[in-house]
Structures are given as structure tokens and as C-alpha cells.
PDB file of C-alpha atoms in Angstrom:
ATOM      1  CA  MET A   1       0.000   0.000   0.000  1.00  0.00           C
ATOM      2  CA  THR A   2       1.385   3.381  -0.949  1.00  0.00           C
ATOM      3  CA  THR A   3       1.654   6.394   1.319  1.00  0.00           C
ATOM      4  CA  ASP A   4      -1.065   8.128  -0.707  1.00  0.00           C
ATOM      5  CA  ALA A   5      -3.398   5.136  -0.288  1.00  0.00           C
ATOM      6  CA  VAL A   6      -2.862   5.127   3.476  1.00  0.00           C
ATOM      7  CA  ARG A   7      -3.345   8.882   3.624  1.00  0.00           C
ATOM      8  CA  ALA A   8      -6.685   8.550   1.792  1.00  0.00           C
ATOM      9  CA  LEU A   9      -7.941   6.158   4.491  1.00  0.00           C
ATOM     10  CA  LEU A  10      -6.954   8.306   7.466  1.00  0.00           C
ATOM     11  CA  THR A  11      -7.634  11.781   8.744  1.00  0.00           C
ATOM     12  CA  ASP A  12      -4.693  14.188   8.731  1.00  0.00           C
ATOM     13  CA  GLU A  13      -4.354  13.751  12.497  1.00  0.00           C
ATOM     14  CA  GLN A  14      -4.412   9.937  12.265  1.00  0.00           C
ATOM     15  CA  PHE A  15      -1.843  10.001   9.467  1.00  0.00           C
ATOM     16  CA  ALA A  16       0.438  12.325  11.468  1.00  0.00           C
ATOM     17  CA  ASP A  17       0.158  10.032  14.512  1.00  0.00           C
ATOM     18  CA  LEU A  18       0.913   6.951  12.406  1.00  0.00           C
ATOM     19  CA  LYS A  19       3.881   8.642  10.744  1.00  0.00           C
ATOM     20  CA  ALA A  20       5.306   9.707  14.126  1.00  0.00           C
ATOM     21  CA  ALA A  21       4.887   6.180  15.514  1.00  0.00           C
ATOM     22  CA  VAL A  22       6.632   4.598  12.529  1.00  0.00           C
ATOM     23  CA  LEU A  23       9.506   7.098  12.618  1.00  0.00           C
ATOM     24  CA  ALA A  24       9.949   6.565  16.364  1.00  0.00           C
ATOM     25  CA  ARG A  25      10.385   2.833  15.752  1.00  0.00           C
ATOM     26  CA  VAL A  26      12.852   3.073  12.871  1.00  0.00           C
ATOM     27  CA  ALA A  27      14.888   6.162  13.774  1.00  0.00           C
ATOM     28  CA  PRO A  28      17.804   5.630  16.146  1.00  0.00           C
ATOM     29  CA  LYS A  29      17.077   6.776  19.670  1.00  0.00           C
ATOM     30  CA  GLU A  30      19.201   9.419  21.372  1.00  0.00           C
ATOM     31  CA  TRP A  31      20.243   6.923  24.101  1.00  0.00           C
ATOM     32  CA  MET A  32      20.813   3.261  23.243  1.00  0.00           C
ATOM     33  CA  THR A  33      21.421   0.033  25.119  1.00  0.00           C
ATOM     34  CA  ARG A  34      24.630  -1.884  24.395  1.00  0.00           C
ATOM     35  CA  GLU A  35      22.718  -4.158  22.013  1.00  0.00           C
ATOM     36  CA  GLU A  36      21.151  -1.229  20.162  1.00  0.00           C
ATOM     37  CA  ALA A  37      24.472   0.642  20.037  1.00  0.00           C
ATOM     38  CA  ALA A  38      26.334  -2.422  18.774  1.00  0.00           C
ATOM     39  CA  ASP A  39      23.723  -2.987  16.074  1.00  0.00           C
ATOM     40  CA  TYR A  40      23.839   0.699  15.113  1.00  0.00           C
ATOM     41  CA  MET A  41      27.647   0.530  14.831  1.00  0.00           C
ATOM     42  CA  GLY A  42      27.608  -2.786  12.957  1.00  0.00           C
ATOM     43  CA  MET A  43      29.428  -4.835  15.577  1.00  0.00           C
ATOM     44  CA  SER A  44      28.605  -7.453  18.175  1.00  0.00           C
ATOM     45  CA  PRO A  45      27.643  -6.435  21.720  1.00  0.00           C
ATOM     46  CA  GLN A  46      30.641  -8.460  22.931  1.00  0.00           C
ATOM     47  CA  ASN A  47      33.017  -6.407  20.768  1.00  0.00           C
ATOM     48  CA  LEU A  48      31.475  -3.201  22.087  1.00  0.00           C
ATOM     49  CA  ASP A  49      31.970  -4.522  25.652  1.00  0.00           C
ATOM     50  CA  LEU A  50      35.643  -5.246  24.952  1.00  0.00           C
ATOM     51  CA  LEU A  51      36.162  -1.776  23.513  1.00  0.00           C
ATOM     52  CA  ARG A  52      34.486  -0.231  26.570  1.00  0.00           C
ATOM     53  CA  LYS A  53      36.612  -2.263  29.012  1.00  0.00           C
ATOM     54  CA  ASP A  54      39.852  -1.541  27.118  1.00  0.00           C
ATOM     55  CA  GLY A  55      39.066   2.175  26.965  1.00  0.00           C
ATOM     56  CA  GLY A  56      39.133   2.389  23.181  1.00  0.00           C
ATOM     57  CA  GLY A  57      35.441   2.388  22.432  1.00  0.00           C
ATOM     58  CA  PRO A  58      32.834   5.094  22.115  1.00  0.00           C
ATOM     59  CA  GLU A  59      31.985   7.278  25.079  1.00  0.00           C
ATOM     60  CA  PHE A  60      29.219   5.867  27.274  1.00  0.00           C
ATOM     61  CA  SER A  61      27.199   6.964  30.283  1.00  0.00           C
ATOM     62  CA  THR A  62      25.937   5.084  33.290  1.00  0.00           C
ATOM     63  CA  PHE A  63      22.538   5.562  34.830  1.00  0.00           C
ATOM     64  CA  GLY A  64      22.803   3.627  38.057  1.00  0.00           C
ATOM     65  CA  ARG A  65      23.925   0.196  36.867  1.00  0.00           C
ATOM     66  CA  LEU A  66      22.717   0.758  33.304  1.00  0.00           C
ATOM     67  CA  ILE A  67      25.183   1.537  30.526  1.00  0.00           C
ATOM     68  CA  ARG A  68      23.874   3.715  27.718  1.00  0.00           C
ATOM     69  CA  TYR A  69      25.423   5.073  24.540  1.00  0.00           C
ATOM     70  CA  ASN A  70      24.500   8.455  23.085  1.00  0.00           C
ATOM     71  CA  LYS A  71      23.839   8.428  19.325  1.00  0.00           C
ATOM     72  CA  ALA A  72      25.811  11.642  18.728  1.00  0.00           C
ATOM     73  CA  LYS A  73      28.819  10.213  20.602  1.00  0.00           C
ATOM     74  CA  LEU A  74      28.602   6.964  18.598  1.00  0.00           C
ATOM     75  CA  ASP A  75      28.555   8.970  15.363  1.00  0.00           C
ATOM     76  CA  GLN A  76      31.517  11.050  16.562  1.00  0.00           C
ATOM     77  CA  TRP A  77      33.517   7.950  17.562  1.00  0.00           C
ATOM     78  CA  GLY A  78      32.696   6.220  14.286  1.00  0.00           C
ATOM     79  CA  ALA A  79      33.845   9.225  12.266  1.00  0.00           C
ATOM     80  CA  SER A  80      37.090   9.528  14.234  1.00  0.00           C
ATOM     81  CA  ASN A  81      37.856   5.830  13.700  1.00  0.00           C
ATOM     82  CA  ASN A  82      37.366   5.862   9.943  1.00  0.00           C
ATOM     83  CA  HIS A  83      40.610   4.457   8.515  1.00  0.00           C
ATOM     84  CA  GLU A  84      41.559   4.872   4.898  1.00  0.00           C
ATOM     85  CA  HIS A  85      42.277   1.675   2.996  1.00  0.00           C
ATOM     86  CA  ALA A  86      46.060   1.079   2.791  1.00  0.00           C
ATOM     87  CA  ALA A  87      46.116   0.953  -1.032  1.00  0.00           C
ATOM     88  CA  ALA A  88      44.234   4.246  -1.320  1.00  0.00           C
ATOM     89  CA  ALA A  89      46.580   5.825   1.231  1.00  0.00           C
ATOM     90  CA  SER A  90      49.621   4.691  -0.798  1.00  0.00           C
ATOM     91  CA  VAL A  91      48.206   6.197  -3.980  1.00  0.00           C
ATOM     92  CA  ALA A  92      47.379   9.455  -2.208  1.00  0.00           C
ATOM     93  CA  LYS A  93      50.825   9.606  -0.595  1.00  0.00           C
ATOM     94  CA  ALA A  94      52.515   8.996  -3.969  1.00  0.00           C
ATOM     95  CA  GLY A  95      50.697  11.941  -5.495  1.00  0.00           C
ATOM     96  CA  GLY A  96      47.572  10.292  -6.849  1.00  0.00           C
ATOM     97  CA  ALA A  97      46.808   7.659  -9.452  1.00  0.00           C
ATOM     98  CA  LYS A  98      48.600   7.917 -12.772  1.00  0.00           C
TER      99      LYS A  98
END
């Protein structure tokens, strides 16, 4: 069913409520559990745990005994850990492809 077909069946208010509910379920939350954060970052929760314990992972916060990851901090950590492929780095260092 298309968006237009759904819109035709609902009032504007119902459609807005449905759209907000769908977006809330698919959009990343501001604060995530370790499982959600690991999934968001494309790694296993165990790998995220190891990074946290070794001090090399993304920044996290504790709320009592709960560990939570902030989406903005995950994005920042991911961007700062973006490594260029070795072959591309060699080409760039040599002055570009010929």
C-alpha cells in the first residue's frame, strides 16, 4: 500500500500520529542500550563490551547500573575511527593515481 493510499484512508491527524509512531520505531534513539548501540555501529555487543573495558570504544554513560550510549557520541567515535584503505593511502601519498 502506498503512502497516498494510506493517507486517503486516514484523517490528517491519524496520518500524522501513524507517521510519528513509525519514525519513532525506525529512527535511532538518542540513548541506546549496548545491544542497540552495537547494532547501530555494525558490531557485536561483545566487541562493544571489549572496547568499553579496554578504553578504546565510544563514550558511554551510566545511569545507576545501566550503561547507555548516546547516538551523537557513537557517530563522533565512528567518524574519528574511519581508517583509509592502505592501497588508497599509498596512492594518495605517492601523489595520486597515474
